[in-house]
XYZ file of C-alpha atoms in Angstrom:
626
model
C -33.813 -44.784 -152.971
C -36.579 -42.408 -153.144
C -36.284 -39.478 -154.449
C -36.241 -36.294 -153.060
C -40.007 -35.412 -153.625
C -40.713 -38.046 -150.604
C -39.866 -35.863 -147.620
C -42.519 -33.129 -148.954
C -45.451 -35.799 -149.431
C -47.460 -36.599 -146.582
C -46.676 -40.521 -145.270
C -49.585 -42.399 -143.694
C -49.243 -44.431 -140.506
C -49.411 -47.803 -140.889
C -51.121 -49.691 -137.741
C -52.146 -53.442 -137.477
C -55.708 -53.126 -136.672
C -58.021 -55.926 -136.796
C -59.775 -56.974 -134.189
C -57.250 -60.208 -133.394
C -54.856 -57.113 -132.210
C -57.059 -54.142 -130.514
C -57.166 -55.253 -127.273
C -53.091 -55.478 -127.762
C -52.566 -52.470 -129.956
C -54.161 -50.119 -127.439
C -51.242 -51.041 -124.722
C -48.626 -51.017 -127.242
C -47.892 -47.694 -128.343
C -44.169 -48.431 -129.577
C -46.689 -50.003 -133.019
C -47.928 -46.642 -133.376
C -45.869 -45.067 -136.160
C -44.783 -41.378 -136.990
C -45.283 -39.780 -140.288
C -42.421 -37.620 -141.525
C -43.894 -34.307 -140.432
C -47.045 -35.441 -138.337
C -48.927 -38.296 -136.963
C -51.668 -39.462 -139.295
C -53.289 -42.680 -138.305
C -55.503 -43.175 -140.793
C -54.527 -46.694 -142.337
C -57.864 -47.758 -141.078
C -59.195 -46.437 -144.046
C -56.958 -48.503 -146.624
C -56.015 -51.882 -145.248
C -57.301 -54.859 -143.437
C -56.088 -57.880 -141.970
C -57.946 -60.513 -143.352
C -57.280 -64.448 -141.809
C -57.433 -67.170 -144.011
C -58.804 -70.715 -143.626
C -56.337 -72.554 -145.897
C -57.971 -75.798 -145.683
C -61.628 -76.605 -145.233
C -62.049 -79.904 -142.424
C -62.773 -82.364 -145.188
C -59.651 -81.142 -146.681
C -57.672 -81.858 -143.639
C -56.630 -85.314 -144.307
C -55.369 -84.432 -148.179
C -51.762 -85.398 -148.458
C -51.753 -83.291 -152.060
C -53.254 -80.536 -150.147
C -51.075 -80.346 -147.284
C -48.158 -80.702 -149.635
C -49.281 -77.641 -151.294
C -49.600 -75.510 -148.435
C -45.915 -76.359 -147.190
C -45.110 -74.546 -150.173
C -46.822 -71.425 -149.432
C -45.205 -68.691 -147.416
C -44.713 -68.755 -143.588
C -45.802 -72.912 -143.899
C -46.953 -74.049 -140.452
C -48.160 -71.024 -139.463
C -51.471 -70.818 -137.754
C -53.678 -68.738 -138.269
C -53.214 -67.707 -141.670
C -53.386 -63.952 -142.539
C -53.286 -61.610 -145.254
C -53.263 -57.897 -146.063
C -55.974 -56.516 -148.316
C -56.911 -53.406 -149.588
C -60.563 -51.613 -147.896
C -60.309 -48.360 -148.800
C -63.874 -47.864 -151.245
C -61.607 -46.046 -153.969
C -58.710 -48.107 -153.920
C -55.536 -46.637 -153.794
C -53.939 -44.705 -156.940
C -49.671 -45.429 -157.454
C -49.277 -41.829 -158.695
C -51.417 -40.534 -155.514
C -48.514 -38.658 -153.366
C -50.723 -39.574 -150.799
C -50.316 -43.476 -151.422
C -46.801 -43.857 -149.127
C -47.245 -45.334 -145.883
C -45.075 -45.769 -142.875
C -44.455 -49.152 -141.484
C -43.366 -49.566 -137.490
C -40.623 -52.140 -136.698
C -41.485 -54.504 -133.684
C -37.962 -55.268 -132.729
C -34.805 -53.992 -133.650
C -31.072 -56.098 -132.784
C -28.233 -57.074 -133.495
C -27.844 -61.081 -133.547
C -25.685 -61.348 -130.736
C -28.107 -59.867 -128.409
C -31.332 -61.566 -129.671
C -31.139 -64.337 -127.270
C -30.910 -62.210 -124.658
C -33.491 -59.635 -125.041
C -36.054 -62.182 -125.865
C -35.213 -63.544 -122.388
C -34.995 -60.350 -120.458
C -37.177 -57.463 -122.086
C -40.917 -57.597 -121.134
C -43.451 -58.457 -123.043
C -40.867 -58.939 -126.332
C -40.847 -63.235 -126.248
C -44.995 -62.970 -126.184
C -45.132 -60.201 -128.886
C -42.739 -62.515 -131.321
C -44.348 -65.630 -130.558
C -47.922 -64.431 -131.186
C -46.413 -63.034 -134.121
C -45.020 -65.962 -135.529
C -47.660 -68.274 -134.835
C -45.415 -69.953 -131.708
C -47.851 -70.932 -128.963
C -46.589 -69.548 -125.739
C -48.557 -69.064 -122.868
C -45.906 -68.500 -120.293
C -45.597 -65.293 -118.280
C -41.868 -65.592 -117.864
C -39.850 -66.626 -121.013
C -38.253 -70.339 -120.995
C -34.993 -71.214 -123.327
C -37.780 -73.793 -125.275
C -39.790 -70.877 -126.746
C -37.171 -68.358 -127.475
C -35.553 -70.941 -129.000
C -38.316 -71.350 -131.676
C -38.433 -68.053 -131.919
C -34.875 -67.624 -133.160
C -35.420 -70.352 -135.417
C -38.787 -68.594 -137.095
C -36.970 -65.198 -136.996
C -35.461 -65.762 -140.154
C -39.187 -65.724 -142.506
C -39.504 -62.284 -140.627
C -35.904 -60.946 -140.610
C -35.205 -57.600 -142.619
C -31.810 -56.320 -142.040
C -30.202 -52.634 -143.474
C -26.463 -51.459 -142.540
C -25.138 -48.052 -141.192
C -22.850 -46.596 -143.772
C -20.797 -44.328 -140.691
C -19.406 -44.913 -137.282
C -16.978 -47.456 -136.172
C -16.871 -51.411 -137.028
C -18.836 -52.500 -134.327
C -21.773 -49.669 -135.236
C -21.702 -50.721 -139.075
C -22.339 -54.376 -138.018
C -25.688 -55.275 -139.861
C -29.015 -53.958 -137.837
C -31.761 -56.670 -137.709
C -35.507 -55.763 -137.628
C -39.023 -57.046 -137.833
C -41.871 -55.767 -138.614
C -45.036 -55.089 -136.789
C -47.577 -57.084 -137.168
C -49.198 -55.700 -140.336
C -45.983 -55.536 -141.920
C -45.198 -59.136 -140.455
C -48.386 -60.064 -142.324
C -48.127 -58.707 -145.836
C -47.194 -62.194 -147.989
C -44.695 -62.840 -150.767
C -45.697 -62.445 -154.725
C -43.729 -62.552 -157.498
C -45.535 -59.994 -158.841
C -45.895 -57.687 -156.230
C -48.682 -55.367 -155.601
C -46.903 -52.928 -153.303
C -42.385 -52.572 -152.571
C -40.938 -51.658 -149.226
C -37.642 -50.199 -148.234
C -35.934 -49.223 -144.514
C -35.943 -45.699 -143.929
C -33.758 -44.239 -141.087
C -35.448 -40.986 -139.810
C -32.583 -38.713 -138.556
C -34.352 -36.467 -136.426
C -35.710 -38.842 -134.139
C -33.250 -41.610 -134.629
C -35.700 -44.047 -135.566
C -35.869 -46.459 -138.660
C -39.369 -47.131 -140.046
C -40.209 -49.476 -143.147
C -41.762 -47.982 -146.133
C -44.377 -49.129 -148.063
C -45.867 -47.644 -151.515
C -48.467 -49.146 -154.200
C -46.092 -50.269 -157.441
C -49.707 -50.204 -159.663
C -52.986 -49.029 -158.441
C -55.218 -51.017 -156.289
C -59.206 -51.860 -156.026
C -60.640 -52.796 -153.026
C -60.052 -56.184 -152.044
C -56.571 -56.356 -153.507
C -54.025 -58.188 -151.982
C -51.020 -56.246 -150.378
C -47.530 -58.328 -151.184
C -44.264 -57.612 -151.620
C -41.058 -59.394 -153.490
C -39.024 -61.268 -150.853
C -36.538 -62.037 -153.032
C -37.052 -58.308 -154.731
C -34.443 -57.306 -157.219
C -32.964 -60.904 -158.117
C -34.067 -61.787 -161.541
C -31.888 -65.130 -161.907
C -34.512 -68.150 -161.382
C -32.314 -70.570 -159.220
C -30.820 -67.495 -157.111
C -34.722 -66.851 -156.728
C -35.794 -70.472 -155.774
C -32.697 -70.705 -153.252
C -33.911 -66.923 -151.942
C -37.186 -67.724 -151.532
C -35.983 -71.526 -149.353
C -37.000 -69.964 -146.257
C -40.697 -69.286 -147.342
C -40.913 -71.559 -150.216
C -39.067 -74.748 -148.908
C -37.485 -77.122 -151.973
C -34.817 -79.056 -152.982
C -31.973 -78.214 -154.816
C -30.116 -81.093 -155.119
C -29.895 -80.940 -159.276
C -27.432 -78.560 -159.182
C -23.284 -79.464 -159.596
C -22.323 -78.386 -156.176
C -18.794 -78.224 -157.018
C -16.882 -74.491 -156.606
C -14.131 -74.512 -159.315
C -12.122 -71.210 -159.097
C -13.556 -68.205 -160.840
C -12.900 -66.968 -164.457
C -10.107 -64.306 -165.214
C -12.754 -62.017 -165.681
C -13.554 -62.020 -161.788
C -10.240 -61.319 -160.718
C -10.104 -58.538 -163.291
C -13.411 -56.806 -161.619
C -12.051 -57.339 -158.277
C -8.749 -55.439 -159.083
C -11.307 -52.539 -160.711
C -13.391 -52.716 -157.668
C -9.986 -51.780 -155.456
C -9.148 -49.199 -157.805
C -5.830 -50.693 -157.554
C -3.437 -49.444 -160.677
C -0.585 -52.209 -161.429
C 3.325 -51.166 -161.075
C 5.242 -51.286 -163.893
C 7.970 -54.245 -164.539
C 10.884 -53.017 -162.643
C 14.194 -54.066 -161.574
C 15.106 -55.061 -158.283
C 16.945 -52.107 -156.780
C 20.696 -52.481 -155.235
C 21.403 -50.874 -151.930
C 25.029 -49.537 -150.156
C 25.446 -52.299 -147.447
C 25.414 -49.566 -144.568
C 22.785 -47.491 -146.522
C 20.514 -46.196 -143.139
C 16.944 -46.247 -144.570
C 14.235 -43.512 -143.856
C 11.250 -44.959 -142.891
C 7.431 -43.100 -143.258
C 4.983 -45.011 -141.514
C 1.701 -43.845 -139.184
C 1.905 -47.288 -137.038
C 2.379 -46.212 -133.585
C 3.653 -49.300 -132.463
C 6.792 -49.064 -135.427
C 7.222 -45.583 -134.193
C 7.556 -47.208 -130.138
C 9.288 -50.068 -131.001
C 12.001 -49.506 -134.365
C 15.038 -49.049 -132.896
C 17.551 -50.657 -135.199
C 20.284 -48.952 -136.208
C 19.668 -49.136 -140.028
C 16.163 -47.869 -139.958
C 15.494 -43.782 -139.262
C 12.167 -41.830 -139.125
C 10.917 -39.322 -141.267
C 7.177 -37.318 -141.528
C 8.088 -36.495 -145.292
C 6.677 -39.136 -147.135
C 8.380 -37.465 -150.452
C 11.959 -38.381 -149.109
C 11.207 -41.667 -147.368
C 12.743 -44.964 -148.626
C 10.459 -46.845 -147.211
C 6.664 -46.456 -147.054
C 5.057 -48.639 -143.838
C 1.556 -47.710 -144.157
C -1.708 -48.615 -142.332
C -3.837 -48.246 -145.175
C -3.975 -50.160 -148.025
C -1.838 -48.642 -150.953
C -3.527 -47.969 -154.333
C -1.321 -46.330 -157.281
C 1.415 -48.972 -157.693
C 1.951 -47.413 -161.078
C 2.619 -43.908 -160.367
C 5.105 -45.262 -157.329
C 6.854 -47.125 -159.877
C 7.063 -44.927 -162.560
C 8.513 -42.333 -160.148
C 9.887 -44.097 -157.216
C 10.613 -47.359 -157.987
C 13.870 -47.483 -155.429
C 11.035 -46.750 -152.318
C 10.308 -50.472 -150.657
C 6.984 -50.294 -149.491
C 5.296 -52.885 -146.781
C 2.628 -54.555 -149.283
C 2.061 -56.339 -152.201
C -0.053 -55.450 -155.355
C -3.556 -57.853 -155.456
C -2.496 -59.138 -151.705
C -6.208 -59.103 -150.866
C -6.237 -62.462 -152.833
C -4.764 -63.114 -149.148
C -6.740 -60.961 -146.871
C -9.996 -60.813 -148.189
C -11.853 -64.549 -147.342
C -14.021 -65.021 -150.858
C -10.533 -64.435 -152.524
C -8.750 -66.887 -150.258
C -11.600 -69.441 -150.615
C -11.196 -68.597 -154.838
C -7.248 -69.440 -154.805
C -7.051 -71.664 -152.290
C -8.811 -74.144 -154.657
C -5.464 -74.021 -156.969
C -4.197 -76.017 -154.004
C -6.843 -78.684 -153.610
C -9.956 -78.739 -156.443
C -13.257 -77.550 -156.157
C -13.374 -79.129 -152.588
C -10.372 -76.881 -151.751
C -7.508 -77.809 -149.701
C -7.616 -79.865 -146.615
C -5.881 -76.687 -144.672
C -8.892 -74.622 -145.348
C -12.710 -75.659 -144.525
C -14.986 -76.237 -146.823
C -16.186 -72.784 -148.084
C -18.775 -71.223 -150.548
C -18.911 -67.374 -151.262
C -22.853 -66.503 -150.520
C -23.003 -64.113 -153.662
C -21.825 -66.338 -156.207
C -22.334 -69.736 -155.257
C -25.100 -69.512 -153.312
C -27.135 -72.969 -155.469
C -23.864 -74.900 -155.283
C -23.858 -74.450 -150.909
C -27.894 -75.433 -150.711
C -27.094 -78.057 -152.908
C -24.341 -79.146 -150.640
C -26.076 -78.588 -147.222
C -29.149 -80.585 -148.255
C -26.813 -83.424 -149.380
C -25.253 -83.590 -146.050
C -28.467 -83.598 -144.312
C -29.873 -86.720 -146.177
C -26.632 -88.387 -145.484
C -27.097 -87.354 -141.867
C -23.422 -85.390 -141.706
C -22.568 -82.398 -139.052
C -24.336 -79.825 -140.821
C -22.980 -76.731 -138.443
C -21.695 -73.650 -140.540
C -19.830 -70.415 -139.668
C -20.949 -67.295 -141.846
C -17.955 -64.623 -142.035
C -17.882 -61.249 -143.724
C -15.526 -60.931 -146.355
C -13.619 -58.572 -145.067
C -14.166 -57.812 -141.270
C -12.096 -58.964 -138.162
C -12.216 -59.638 -134.936
C -15.098 -62.030 -135.541
C -17.623 -59.139 -135.974
C -20.836 -60.193 -137.829
C -19.592 -63.805 -137.599
C -21.784 -66.145 -136.743
C -22.785 -70.012 -135.738
C -25.897 -71.952 -137.346
C -27.324 -74.934 -138.657
C -30.450 -73.887 -139.720
C -30.145 -73.421 -143.845
C -32.893 -70.394 -143.229
C -30.622 -68.717 -141.281
C -27.820 -68.865 -143.436
C -29.716 -67.363 -147.113
C -30.761 -64.701 -145.099
C -27.683 -63.685 -143.472
C -26.588 -63.264 -147.355
C -28.919 -60.134 -147.572
C -27.004 -57.906 -144.868
C -23.463 -57.872 -146.543
C -21.482 -59.648 -148.541
C -20.452 -63.177 -147.004
C -18.857 -66.932 -147.055
C -19.963 -69.209 -145.569
C -17.403 -71.687 -143.890
C -17.825 -75.412 -142.717
C -17.900 -74.870 -138.671
C -14.669 -77.518 -137.228
C -16.883 -79.446 -135.786
C -14.449 -81.614 -134.232
C -11.632 -79.659 -133.072
C -8.478 -80.553 -131.169
C -8.970 -78.909 -127.667
C -7.376 -77.612 -124.687
C -7.685 -78.671 -121.366
C -7.675 -75.368 -119.359
C -7.921 -76.482 -115.078
C -10.337 -73.759 -114.601
C -12.613 -74.136 -117.488
C -12.422 -77.468 -118.781
C -11.682 -78.498 -122.777
C -11.610 -75.106 -124.737
C -11.308 -74.321 -128.291
C -8.155 -72.421 -129.245
C -6.255 -70.976 -132.376
C -2.955 -70.223 -132.975
C -1.639 -66.906 -134.734
C 1.350 -67.001 -136.536
C 3.498 -63.891 -137.740
C 4.189 -64.534 -141.572
C 6.548 -62.310 -143.637
C 6.457 -61.808 -147.510
C 10.239 -60.840 -148.444
C 9.819 -61.733 -152.268
C 7.510 -63.221 -154.977
C 9.886 -64.429 -157.041
C 11.725 -65.932 -156.138
C 9.116 -66.679 -153.453
C 10.711 -66.486 -150.132
C 8.497 -66.477 -146.935
C 9.280 -66.663 -143.234
C 7.730 -67.374 -140.158
C 8.494 -65.574 -136.899
C 9.483 -68.147 -133.800
C 6.773 -67.270 -131.512
C 3.438 -67.511 -132.045
C 0.373 -66.649 -130.152
C -2.735 -68.295 -128.292
C -5.848 -67.801 -128.030
C -8.812 -69.433 -126.000
C -12.244 -70.096 -125.530
C -13.557 -69.066 -121.966
C -16.218 -72.229 -121.789
C -16.328 -75.887 -122.778
C -16.549 -76.519 -126.182
C -20.034 -78.684 -127.290
C -22.122 -78.533 -130.289
C -24.909 -76.558 -129.033
C -25.533 -72.901 -127.638
C -23.909 -71.406 -131.092
C -24.787 -68.215 -129.971
C -22.164 -68.367 -126.568
C -19.370 -65.928 -127.797
C -17.087 -67.263 -125.278
C -17.499 -71.117 -125.715
C -17.375 -71.236 -129.937
C -14.808 -68.169 -130.362
C -11.551 -67.097 -129.153
C -11.367 -63.459 -129.573
C -11.596 -62.098 -126.095
C -9.076 -59.162 -125.821
C -11.840 -56.655 -127.645
C -14.625 -57.823 -125.924
C -15.258 -55.604 -122.473
C -15.454 -57.333 -119.401
C -14.840 -60.842 -120.555
C -11.851 -63.079 -119.406
C -8.233 -62.983 -121.691
C -6.556 -66.535 -121.088
C -3.238 -65.945 -122.171
C -0.257 -68.724 -122.331
C 3.189 -67.791 -123.799
C 3.627 -70.176 -126.331
C 6.763 -71.730 -124.647
C 4.570 -72.846 -122.005
C 1.821 -74.258 -124.299
C 3.743 -76.512 -126.031
C 5.072 -78.891 -122.713
C 1.560 -78.670 -121.729
C -0.072 -79.375 -125.067
C 2.310 -82.629 -125.726
C 1.377 -83.845 -122.210
C -2.180 -83.747 -123.253
C -1.453 -85.679 -126.708
C 1.772 -87.480 -126.300
C 1.362 -89.295 -129.231
C 1.449 -85.955 -131.220
C 4.752 -83.875 -130.830
C 4.449 -80.306 -131.562
C 7.241 -80.093 -134.304
C 5.277 -82.548 -136.313
C 2.344 -80.366 -136.045
C 4.153 -77.162 -136.735
C 5.756 -78.814 -139.596
C 2.226 -79.538 -141.233
C 1.825 -75.966 -140.315
C 4.458 -74.430 -141.838
C 3.615 -76.951 -145.403
C -0.309 -75.294 -145.285
C 1.380 -72.199 -145.014
C 4.416 -73.087 -148.062
C 1.188 -74.287 -150.375
C -0.620 -71.235 -149.524
C 1.548 -68.721 -150.847
C 2.502 -70.655 -153.725
C -0.942 -71.239 -154.952
C -1.192 -67.191 -154.131
C 1.531 -66.126 -156.480
C 1.699 -69.076 -158.867
C -0.226 -66.672 -161.395
C 0.159 -63.316 -162.842
C -1.306 -60.595 -161.646
C -4.619 -59.606 -160.998
C -4.776 -63.502 -160.628
C -2.044 -63.473 -158.422
C -0.153 -61.750 -155.817
C 2.167 -59.109 -157.975
C 5.882 -59.853 -158.208
C 6.637 -56.028 -157.440
C 10.653 -56.297 -156.271
C 9.996 -53.066 -154.126
C 7.110 -54.693 -151.646
C 7.570 -56.262 -148.435
C 4.555 -57.734 -146.160
C 3.970 -58.867 -142.599
C 0.855 -61.208 -142.305
C -1.281 -62.585 -139.300
C -2.619 -66.137 -140.255
C -4.742 -67.454 -137.854
C -5.609 -71.022 -137.456
C -6.826 -74.031 -135.576
C -6.341 -77.821 -135.224
C -8.840 -80.272 -136.363
C -9.373 -83.833 -135.838
C -8.430 -86.181 -138.923
C -7.878 -89.057 -141.058
C -4.753 -89.498 -143.175
C -5.046 -91.390 -146.484
C -3.296 -94.546 -144.333
C -5.615 -94.273 -142.140
C -4.090 -92.517 -138.787
C -5.959 -89.928 -137.223
C -3.855 -86.540 -137.353
C -4.194 -82.861 -136.191
C -5.237 -81.639 -139.945
C -4.463 -77.415 -140.050
C -7.535 -75.171 -140.662
C -6.084 -71.489 -142.166
C -8.978 -69.603 -140.683
C -8.074 -66.112 -142.120
C -5.076 -63.893 -143.312
C -5.026 -60.692 -141.641
C -3.006 -57.463 -143.670
C -1.130 -55.124 -141.076
C -2.460 -57.401 -137.857
C -2.123 -56.405 -134.425
C 1.162 -56.817 -133.073
C 0.812 -55.369 -129.603
C 1.115 -58.465 -127.942
C 4.243 -59.208 -129.829
C 5.915 -55.259 -129.003
C 5.141 -55.934 -125.503
C 6.605 -59.066 -124.615
C 9.415 -59.369 -127.940
C 10.999 -55.690 -127.703
C 12.583 -56.752 -130.619
C 9.992 -57.490 -133.107
C 10.197 -54.986 -135.261
C 13.593 -55.049 -135.635
C 13.945 -58.776 -136.368
C 10.560 -57.998 -139.052
C 12.570 -54.936 -140.479
C 15.981 -56.738 -140.878
C 14.286 -59.692 -142.340
C 12.430 -57.883 -144.911
C 14.514 -54.549 -145.778
C 17.426 -55.654 -145.111
C 17.513 -59.253 -146.018
C 19.261 -60.044 -143.054
C 17.242 -62.671 -141.380
C 20.230 -64.446 -139.206
C 19.298 -63.979 -135.041
C 16.079 -62.439 -136.078
C 13.737 -64.567 -134.590
C 12.349 -66.099 -137.996
C 12.373 -69.246 -139.537
C 12.946 -69.628 -143.500
C 10.169 -71.899 -144.847
C 10.464 -71.209 -148.539
């Protein structure tokens, strides 16, 4: 962060002014930046962009020289540029005038990138020029767009808004103008940069300032791996610009240490409960329910539950937001039940889900979870695994997901290692092996599409483990036939359509789905497929509760919970060589949206409350699986 004195400083405006860009700049007013208080276009007094000839003609055939060039920033870009200090007095780091703003040539969210390149006049041409991509046409073509989408990860920068809706908080990516994008990497940088969002104009800039005094002719550089001190991590982070192999790293990912889980508990500010005995209630007791969930208020009609708007007198707390102070509740009101378990984030946060699942399948994880790496803590292992697969010619499509967002927000599919490495900078993410061979469903209007399945599971207790599955499951379908291309085509690769405006939502009830599925796959009875799904659920909750909190879900007798598990099916081979449909658990959702459940099954919350809080599961449309 910049200190408060920055707002009192004059910020110079950096413009790319080399002869190569002069004509273009005269028509591209968006490349001219604004200072904090007033415009000062005097960057030409301080900087110049120099074209560098990396190889003499007689050296062009030298393989050693060519190998060396490949290790330089932005390899393959012709011509190569450097930014230098041209002011005859140099630059002094202590001078308050030595702060500059760099304009952003392109600001976007990843899901909009292709369409903007295709439809925003001049954008593709400018990005191709900036990235050294040969493009001379007037009309954007898919080939040139694809090249820019591949190369842009060497130029992308990112920031994230801290306020607004979940959609508004999705990371924003930007590419600095021709000046900023020519600043090369150095492990001992002469300058630092940081994004700055200027509220009066609602515009983002990049702030540039010197880290030391510079003389005329010194190069302007910045550290592309700023803040990374570990040598191996720096090597990994710099791979987009300095290609290298990380094959000497062990790509196994064992379960994290106990201290890792202790740190998560501290970060979540959860206070674990003291040990209590299970409460015993009268068989005809009517429970007072305090809830802020409208679906519960509208749908729960069971005679043994009544609502109260006074939290202090409630027998059951059924909250939408996460509960934190279990200790106080266990000390003062141990008989009060609630719809959450301490440390349940081990299931509902994607990096934790992958960690605890390794208890069932070792470092590679169980067969029911796609191979997953935590990009914050397991980046070298992932890169090694990716490069090994690449060497063996195996499929290398991956899906990047935020740790703790739903509805496919900020989730991206790619087979580009550079893409994945750079996504690590935007927000904490896991990268999961993309299911390249999913079991598909034939839609008469579209063809063979991806689909996923949502089951609602009810956790009655941890010790003993008592787990139910609601008998109705829900299906979601892609809107376009599946193929391993057009990876940014949302309606081909994703199934969550009910939050996207103007997008077709295909709905099939589970009772209709099963006979259609068995007609399409007569050798795979749904009862067998579902039995394997339930087996995966049972194993997941067994490993999630196998260790004491905070290493596992806490055994708190007053806790109950409802989760939604999203999964897909993929084609696999059993140990005896048979082709099977292998369940793949995608995520576990806390307090899921039950709108469709309430709409089509009016007794849904009566069944849920009866099973969880009355321990009466008969005639409640649930199946006990543990």
